[in-house]
Amino acid sequence: GGTVGRLWVRAGNEVMFSARSLERVRADIAGLGTRATAGTPQEAAAFGSILLFATPYDALPDLGRELSANLRGKVVLDACNPAAGSGSALTREAESLGVGLMSARLLSGARLVRAFSAVDATAIEASAGRSSGKLGVPLASDDEEAIRIAAQLVRDAGSEPVIVGSLADARSFQRGGPGFRANTDAVQLRRRMGLPEGR
């Protein structure tokens, strides 16, 4: 989340960063300028017209309840994944239903897009420094306008969006799917996932 947020600021976006430790957040964003601020989760959810969730997956039920008023109608980019090897009931249900569909239940009322969930922060940062061969970032949503907004934010972060389909289709880039942690350029990612060229 921090990597993407810093790249968004450098692209000219106003970003409020949030985490459990605001002291650490303030230290991390020092030097980014006036477009970067720090706030509590409640403040960040109220501030943003677009929200990025990059938290432990088990935190989503509580966050969905606590922030419900500020999630309604907003585009939410969900970068969260159940932990590998987790035997929790939530993980089992998410893997059975599909992580994208489960996240949409947990963050009720949000215009959810699965985004930045299948790529590593180091790959995102490396892509931002390249002029070609940009990292392919798979996206999925049931909301066409939300996915267009997410695609532009992927470009703002220096990567290339690869639109996969609906939230049900996001299963193809959750853990165990062909698009998970591929960390490759958009052309190779489309081939790996069996998607048409240029989608």
PDB file of C-alpha atoms in Angstrom:
ATOM      1  CA  GLY A   1       0.000   0.000   0.000  1.00  0.00           C
ATOM      2  CA  GLY A   2       2.767   2.425   0.898  1.00  0.00           C
ATOM      3  CA  THR A   3       4.618   1.797  -2.366  1.00  0.00           C
ATOM      4  CA  VAL A   4       1.511   2.430  -4.475  1.00  0.00           C
ATOM      5  CA  GLY A   5       0.559   5.490  -2.433  1.00  0.00           C
ATOM      6  CA  ARG A   6       3.991   7.072  -2.852  1.00  0.00           C
ATOM      7  CA  LEU A   7       3.846   6.525  -6.617  1.00  0.00           C
ATOM      8  CA  TRP A   8       0.377   8.081  -6.739  1.00  0.00           C
ATOM      9  CA  VAL A   9       1.651  11.155  -4.931  1.00  0.00           C
ATOM     10  CA  ARG A  10       4.537  11.453  -7.396  1.00  0.00           C
ATOM     11  CA  ALA A  11       1.972  11.232 -10.227  1.00  0.00           C
ATOM     12  CA  GLY A  12       0.156  14.259  -8.786  1.00  0.00           C
ATOM     13  CA  ASN A  13      -2.589  12.644  -6.681  1.00  0.00           C
ATOM     14  CA  GLU A  14      -3.500  13.686  -3.137  1.00  0.00           C
ATOM     15  CA  VAL A  15      -3.138  10.678  -0.834  1.00  0.00           C
ATOM     16  CA  MET A  16      -3.900  10.139   2.847  1.00  0.00           C
ATOM     17  CA  PHE A  17      -1.882   7.226   4.250  1.00  0.00           C
ATOM     18  CA  SER A  18      -3.112   5.232   7.222  1.00  0.00           C
ATOM     19  CA  ALA A  19      -1.858   2.391   9.401  1.00  0.00           C
ATOM     20  CA  ARG A  20      -1.966   1.246  13.005  1.00  0.00           C
ATOM     21  CA  SER A  21       1.065   3.408  13.819  1.00  0.00           C
ATOM     22  CA  LEU A  22       0.619   6.952  12.548  1.00  0.00           C
ATOM     23  CA  GLU A  23       4.100   7.834  13.794  1.00  0.00           C
ATOM     24  CA  ARG A  24       5.574   5.303  11.395  1.00  0.00           C
ATOM     25  CA  VAL A  25       3.331   6.525   8.567  1.00  0.00           C
ATOM     26  CA  ARG A  26       4.451  10.122   9.117  1.00  0.00           C
ATOM     27  CA  ALA A  27       8.089   9.012   9.013  1.00  0.00           C
ATOM     28  CA  ASP A  28       7.477   6.998   5.827  1.00  0.00           C
ATOM     29  CA  ILE A  29       5.858   9.891   3.953  1.00  0.00           C
ATOM     30  CA  ALA A  30       8.281  12.594   5.091  1.00  0.00           C
ATOM     31  CA  GLY A  31       9.629  14.326   2.024  1.00  0.00           C
ATOM     32  CA  LEU A  32       6.686  13.506  -0.250  1.00  0.00           C
ATOM     33  CA  GLY A  33       5.309  17.038  -0.006  1.00  0.00           C
ATOM     34  CA  THR A  34       1.910  18.534   0.762  1.00  0.00           C
ATOM     35  CA  ARG A  35      -0.068  16.026  -1.344  1.00  0.00           C
ATOM     36  CA  ALA A  36       0.772  13.286   1.191  1.00  0.00           C
ATOM     37  CA  THR A  37      -0.881  13.305   4.624  1.00  0.00           C
ATOM     38  CA  ALA A  38      -1.445  10.775   7.413  1.00  0.00           C
ATOM     39  CA  GLY A  39      -4.670   9.927   9.203  1.00  0.00           C
ATOM     40  CA  THR A  40      -6.565   7.263  11.107  1.00  0.00           C
ATOM     41  CA  PRO A  41      -8.465   4.653   9.093  1.00  0.00           C
ATOM     42  CA  GLN A  42     -11.672   6.610   9.758  1.00  0.00           C
ATOM     43  CA  GLU A  43     -10.078   9.862   8.576  1.00  0.00           C
ATOM     44  CA  ALA A  44      -8.612   8.225   5.480  1.00  0.00           C
ATOM     45  CA  ALA A  45     -11.937   6.582   4.572  1.00  0.00           C
ATOM     46  CA  ALA A  46     -13.722   9.939   4.915  1.00  0.00           C
ATOM     47  CA  PHE A  47     -10.976  11.797   2.986  1.00  0.00           C
ATOM     48  CA  GLY A  48     -10.713   9.624  -0.100  1.00  0.00           C
ATOM     49  CA  SER A  49     -13.144   9.306  -2.996  1.00  0.00           C
ATOM     50  CA  ILE A  50     -11.110   6.199  -3.890  1.00  0.00           C
ATOM     51  CA  LEU A  51      -9.741   3.889  -1.196  1.00  0.00           C
ATOM     52  CA  LEU A  52      -6.987   1.276  -1.321  1.00  0.00           C
ATOM     53  CA  PHE A  53      -7.159  -1.532   1.233  1.00  0.00           C
ATOM     54  CA  ALA A  54      -3.809  -3.273   1.742  1.00  0.00           C
ATOM     55  CA  THR A  55      -4.305  -4.903   5.147  1.00  0.00           C
ATOM     56  CA  PRO A  56      -4.262  -8.426   6.577  1.00  0.00           C
ATOM     57  CA  TYR A  57      -7.355 -10.180   5.172  1.00  0.00           C
ATOM     58  CA  ASP A  58      -8.618 -11.056   8.658  1.00  0.00           C
ATOM     59  CA  ALA A  59      -8.944  -7.304   9.384  1.00  0.00           C
ATOM     60  CA  LEU A  60     -11.540  -6.782   6.625  1.00  0.00           C
ATOM     61  CA  PRO A  61     -14.664  -7.837   8.585  1.00  0.00           C
ATOM     62  CA  ASP A  62     -13.975  -5.282  11.336  1.00  0.00           C
ATOM     63  CA  LEU A  63     -12.911  -2.568   8.879  1.00  0.00           C
ATOM     64  CA  GLY A  64     -16.025  -3.178   6.806  1.00  0.00           C
ATOM     65  CA  ARG A  65     -18.207  -2.614   9.885  1.00  0.00           C
ATOM     66  CA  GLU A  66     -16.234   0.312  11.309  1.00  0.00           C
ATOM     67  CA  LEU A  67     -15.961   2.201   8.020  1.00  0.00           C
ATOM     68  CA  SER A  68     -19.296   1.228   6.464  1.00  0.00           C
ATOM     69  CA  ALA A  69     -20.685   4.777   6.267  1.00  0.00           C
ATOM     70  CA  ASN A  70     -17.583   5.984   4.408  1.00  0.00           C
ATOM     71  CA  LEU A  71     -17.381   3.000   2.048  1.00  0.00           C
ATOM     72  CA  ARG A  72     -20.855   3.335   0.567  1.00  0.00           C
ATOM     73  CA  GLY A  73     -20.684   4.265  -3.100  1.00  0.00           C
ATOM     74  CA  LYS A  74     -16.896   4.691  -3.147  1.00  0.00           C
ATOM     75  CA  VAL A  75     -14.448   2.891  -5.411  1.00  0.00           C
ATOM     76  CA  VAL A  76     -12.424   0.533  -3.209  1.00  0.00           C
ATOM     77  CA  LEU A  77      -9.293  -1.141  -4.545  1.00  0.00           C
ATOM     78  CA  ASP A  78      -8.862  -4.411  -2.663  1.00  0.00           C
ATOM     79  CA  ALA A  79      -5.244  -5.586  -2.497  1.00  0.00           C
ATOM     80  CA  CYS A  80      -5.820  -7.954   0.438  1.00  0.00           C
ATOM     81  CA  ASN A  81      -5.128 -11.696   0.377  1.00  0.00           C
ATOM     82  CA  PRO A  82      -5.825 -14.440   2.899  1.00  0.00           C
ATOM     83  CA  ALA A  83      -2.540 -15.524   4.469  1.00  0.00           C
ATOM     84  CA  ALA A  84      -0.888 -18.593   2.959  1.00  0.00           C
ATOM     85  CA  GLY A  85      -1.622 -21.663   5.055  1.00  0.00           C
ATOM     86  CA  SER A  86      -4.218 -19.887   7.184  1.00  0.00           C
ATOM     87  CA  GLY A  87      -6.848 -22.287   8.388  1.00  0.00           C
ATOM     88  CA  SER A  88      -9.247 -19.596   9.578  1.00  0.00           C
ATOM     89  CA  ALA A  89     -12.937 -19.879   8.761  1.00  0.00           C
ATOM     90  CA  LEU A  90     -12.726 -16.599   6.838  1.00  0.00           C
ATOM     91  CA  THR A  91      -9.874 -17.873   4.655  1.00  0.00           C
ATOM     92  CA  ARG A  92     -11.685 -21.134   3.929  1.00  0.00           C
ATOM     93  CA  GLU A  93     -14.845 -19.269   2.962  1.00  0.00           C
ATOM     94  CA  ALA A  94     -12.941 -16.747   0.802  1.00  0.00           C
ATOM     95  CA  GLU A  95     -11.082 -19.501  -1.040  1.00  0.00           C
ATOM     96  CA  SER A  96     -14.321 -21.422  -1.613  1.00  0.00           C
ATOM     97  CA  LEU A  97     -16.423 -18.445  -2.755  1.00  0.00           C
ATOM     98  CA  GLY A  98     -13.602 -16.526  -4.413  1.00  0.00           C
ATOM     99  CA  VAL A  99     -11.623 -13.798  -2.649  1.00  0.00           C
ATOM    100  CA  GLY A 100     -13.097 -11.005  -4.801  1.00  0.00           C
ATOM    101  CA  LEU A 101     -16.692 -11.985  -4.052  1.00  0.00           C
ATOM    102  CA  MET A 102     -15.877 -12.437  -0.352  1.00  0.00           C
ATOM    103  CA  SER A 103     -14.245  -8.999  -0.151  1.00  0.00           C
ATOM    104  CA  ALA A 104     -17.343  -7.459  -1.747  1.00  0.00           C
ATOM    105  CA  ARG A 105     -19.442  -8.997   1.035  1.00  0.00           C
ATOM    106  CA  LEU A 106     -17.095  -7.781   3.762  1.00  0.00           C
ATOM    107  CA  LEU A 107     -16.855  -4.236   2.344  1.00  0.00           C
ATOM    108  CA  SER A 108     -20.555  -3.930   1.655  1.00  0.00           C
ATOM    109  CA  GLY A 109     -21.723  -0.933  -0.354  1.00  0.00           C
ATOM    110  CA  ALA A 110     -18.301  -0.292  -1.892  1.00  0.00           C
ATOM    111  CA  ARG A 111     -17.666  -0.357  -5.643  1.00  0.00           C
ATOM    112  CA  LEU A 112     -15.021  -3.031  -5.261  1.00  0.00           C
ATOM    113  CA  VAL A 113     -12.130  -3.684  -7.639  1.00  0.00           C
ATOM    114  CA  ARG A 114      -9.559  -6.409  -7.036  1.00  0.00           C
ATOM    115  CA  ALA A 115      -6.325  -4.537  -7.754  1.00  0.00           C
ATOM    116  CA  PHE A 116      -2.653  -4.752  -6.737  1.00  0.00           C
ATOM    117  CA  SER A 117      -3.457  -8.036  -4.958  1.00  0.00           C
ATOM    118  CA  ALA A 118      -1.440 -10.311  -7.254  1.00  0.00           C
ATOM    119  CA  VAL A 119       1.821  -8.346  -7.599  1.00  0.00           C
ATOM    120  CA  ASP A 120       4.736  -7.658  -5.277  1.00  0.00           C
ATOM    121  CA  ALA A 121       5.599  -4.142  -4.085  1.00  0.00           C
ATOM    122  CA  THR A 122       9.156  -4.544  -5.391  1.00  0.00           C
ATOM    123  CA  ALA A 123       7.812  -5.357  -8.870  1.00  0.00           C
ATOM    124  CA  ILE A 124       5.535  -2.284  -8.787  1.00  0.00           C
ATOM    125  CA  GLU A 125       8.443  -0.054  -7.789  1.00  0.00           C
ATOM    126  CA  ALA A 126      10.716  -1.504 -10.487  1.00  0.00           C
ATOM    127  CA  SER A 127       8.033  -1.034 -13.149  1.00  0.00           C
ATOM    128  CA  ALA A 128       7.592   2.635 -12.251  1.00  0.00           C
ATOM    129  CA  GLY A 129      11.227   3.215 -13.193  1.00  0.00           C
ATOM    130  CA  ARG A 130      10.934   1.593 -16.640  1.00  0.00           C
ATOM    131  CA  SER A 131       9.804   3.171 -19.899  1.00  0.00           C
ATOM    132  CA  SER A 132       8.747  -0.153 -21.464  1.00  0.00           C
ATOM    133  CA  GLY A 133       7.884  -3.682 -20.369  1.00  0.00           C
ATOM    134  CA  LYS A 134       5.625  -2.333 -17.650  1.00  0.00           C
ATOM    135  CA  LEU A 135       4.343  -4.707 -14.969  1.00  0.00           C
ATOM    136  CA  GLY A 136       0.933  -6.194 -15.753  1.00  0.00           C
ATOM    137  CA  VAL A 137      -1.516  -5.666 -12.868  1.00  0.00           C
ATOM    138  CA  PRO A 138      -4.672  -7.817 -13.101  1.00  0.00           C
ATOM    139  CA  LEU A 139      -7.972  -6.087 -12.290  1.00  0.00           C
ATOM    140  CA  ALA A 140     -11.486  -7.428 -11.786  1.00  0.00           C
ATOM    141  CA  SER A 141     -14.778  -5.782 -10.836  1.00  0.00           C
ATOM    142  CA  ASP A 142     -18.521  -5.925 -11.386  1.00  0.00           C
ATOM    143  CA  ASP A 143     -18.530  -2.117 -11.883  1.00  0.00           C
ATOM    144  CA  GLU A 144     -17.328  -0.914 -15.307  1.00  0.00           C
ATOM    145  CA  GLU A 145     -16.705   2.683 -14.256  1.00  0.00           C
ATOM    146  CA  ALA A 146     -14.835   1.584 -11.132  1.00  0.00           C
ATOM    147  CA  ILE A 147     -12.548  -0.642 -13.193  1.00  0.00           C
ATOM    148  CA  ARG A 148     -11.780   2.267 -15.564  1.00  0.00           C
ATOM    149  CA  ILE A 149     -10.825   4.418 -12.571  1.00  0.00           C
ATOM    150  CA  ALA A 150      -8.678   1.597 -11.184  1.00  0.00           C
ATOM    151  CA  ALA A 151      -6.966   1.147 -14.561  1.00  0.00           C
ATOM    152  CA  GLN A 152      -5.917   4.803 -14.572  1.00  0.00           C
ATOM    153  CA  LEU A 153      -4.557   4.480 -11.028  1.00  0.00           C
ATOM    154  CA  VAL A 154      -2.532   1.432 -12.094  1.00  0.00           C
ATOM    155  CA  ARG A 155      -1.036   3.602 -14.862  1.00  0.00           C
ATOM    156  CA  ASP A 156      -0.389   6.389 -12.332  1.00  0.00           C
ATOM    157  CA  ALA A 157       1.607   3.827 -10.317  1.00  0.00           C
ATOM    158  CA  GLY A 158       3.773   3.089 -13.372  1.00  0.00           C
ATOM    159  CA  SER A 159       2.266  -0.279 -14.299  1.00  0.00           C
ATOM    160  CA  GLU A 160      -0.127  -1.530 -16.987  1.00  0.00           C
ATOM    161  CA  PRO A 161      -3.677  -2.643 -16.187  1.00  0.00           C
ATOM    162  CA  VAL A 162      -4.829  -6.061 -17.385  1.00  0.00           C
ATOM    163  CA  ILE A 163      -8.616  -6.243 -17.123  1.00  0.00           C
ATOM    164  CA  VAL A 164      -9.604  -9.815 -16.354  1.00  0.00           C
ATOM    165  CA  GLY A 165     -13.393  -9.525 -15.920  1.00  0.00           C
ATOM    166  CA  SER A 166     -15.892  -9.695 -13.075  1.00  0.00           C
ATOM    167  CA  LEU A 167     -15.214 -10.257  -9.380  1.00  0.00           C
ATOM    168  CA  ALA A 168     -15.961 -13.952  -9.949  1.00  0.00           C
ATOM    169  CA  ASP A 169     -13.157 -13.963 -12.540  1.00  0.00           C
ATOM    170  CA  ALA A 170     -10.727 -12.584  -9.939  1.00  0.00           C
ATOM    171  CA  ARG A 171     -10.292 -16.190  -8.793  1.00  0.00           C
ATOM    172  CA  SER A 172      -7.778 -16.542 -11.656  1.00  0.00           C
ATOM    173  CA  PHE A 173      -5.365 -14.206  -9.894  1.00  0.00           C
ATOM    174  CA  GLN A 174      -5.909 -15.142  -6.271  1.00  0.00           C
ATOM    175  CA  ARG A 175      -3.410 -17.475  -4.591  1.00  0.00           C
ATOM    176  CA  GLY A 176      -3.106 -20.665  -6.656  1.00  0.00           C
ATOM    177  CA  GLY A 177      -4.350 -19.018  -9.863  1.00  0.00           C
ATOM    178  CA  PRO A 178      -2.182 -18.434 -12.957  1.00  0.00           C
ATOM    179  CA  GLY A 179      -2.079 -14.669 -12.427  1.00  0.00           C
ATOM    180  CA  PHE A 180      -1.009 -14.705  -8.771  1.00  0.00           C
ATOM    181  CA  ARG A 181       2.514 -13.351  -8.224  1.00  0.00           C
ATOM    182  CA  ALA A 182       3.328 -13.689 -11.924  1.00  0.00           C
ATOM    183  CA  ASN A 183       5.195 -10.341 -11.647  1.00  0.00           C
ATOM    184  CA  THR A 184       5.640 -10.087 -15.394  1.00  0.00           C
ATOM    185  CA  ASP A 185       4.796  -7.614 -18.134  1.00  0.00           C
ATOM    186  CA  ALA A 186       1.239  -7.200 -19.395  1.00  0.00           C
ATOM    187  CA  VAL A 187       1.787  -9.175 -22.626  1.00  0.00           C
ATOM    188  CA  GLN A 188       3.175 -12.202 -20.779  1.00  0.00           C
ATOM    189  CA  LEU A 189       0.497 -11.935 -18.071  1.00  0.00           C
ATOM    190  CA  ARG A 190      -2.299 -12.013 -20.660  1.00  0.00           C
ATOM    191  CA  ARG A 191      -0.742 -15.098 -22.267  1.00  0.00           C
ATOM    192  CA  ARG A 192      -0.326 -16.805 -18.919  1.00  0.00           C
ATOM    193  CA  MET A 193      -3.976 -16.115 -18.011  1.00  0.00           C
ATOM    194  CA  GLY A 194      -5.354 -16.990 -21.460  1.00  0.00           C
ATOM    195  CA  LEU A 195      -6.677 -13.462 -22.064  1.00  0.00           C
ATOM    196  CA  PRO A 196      -6.993 -11.817 -25.480  1.00  0.00           C
ATOM    197  CA  GLU A 197      -4.256  -9.391 -26.486  1.00  0.00           C
ATOM    198  CA  GLY A 198      -4.745  -5.775 -25.430  1.00  0.00           C
ATOM    199  CA  ARG A 199      -7.563  -6.430 -22.971  1.00  0.00           C
TER     200      ARG A 199
END
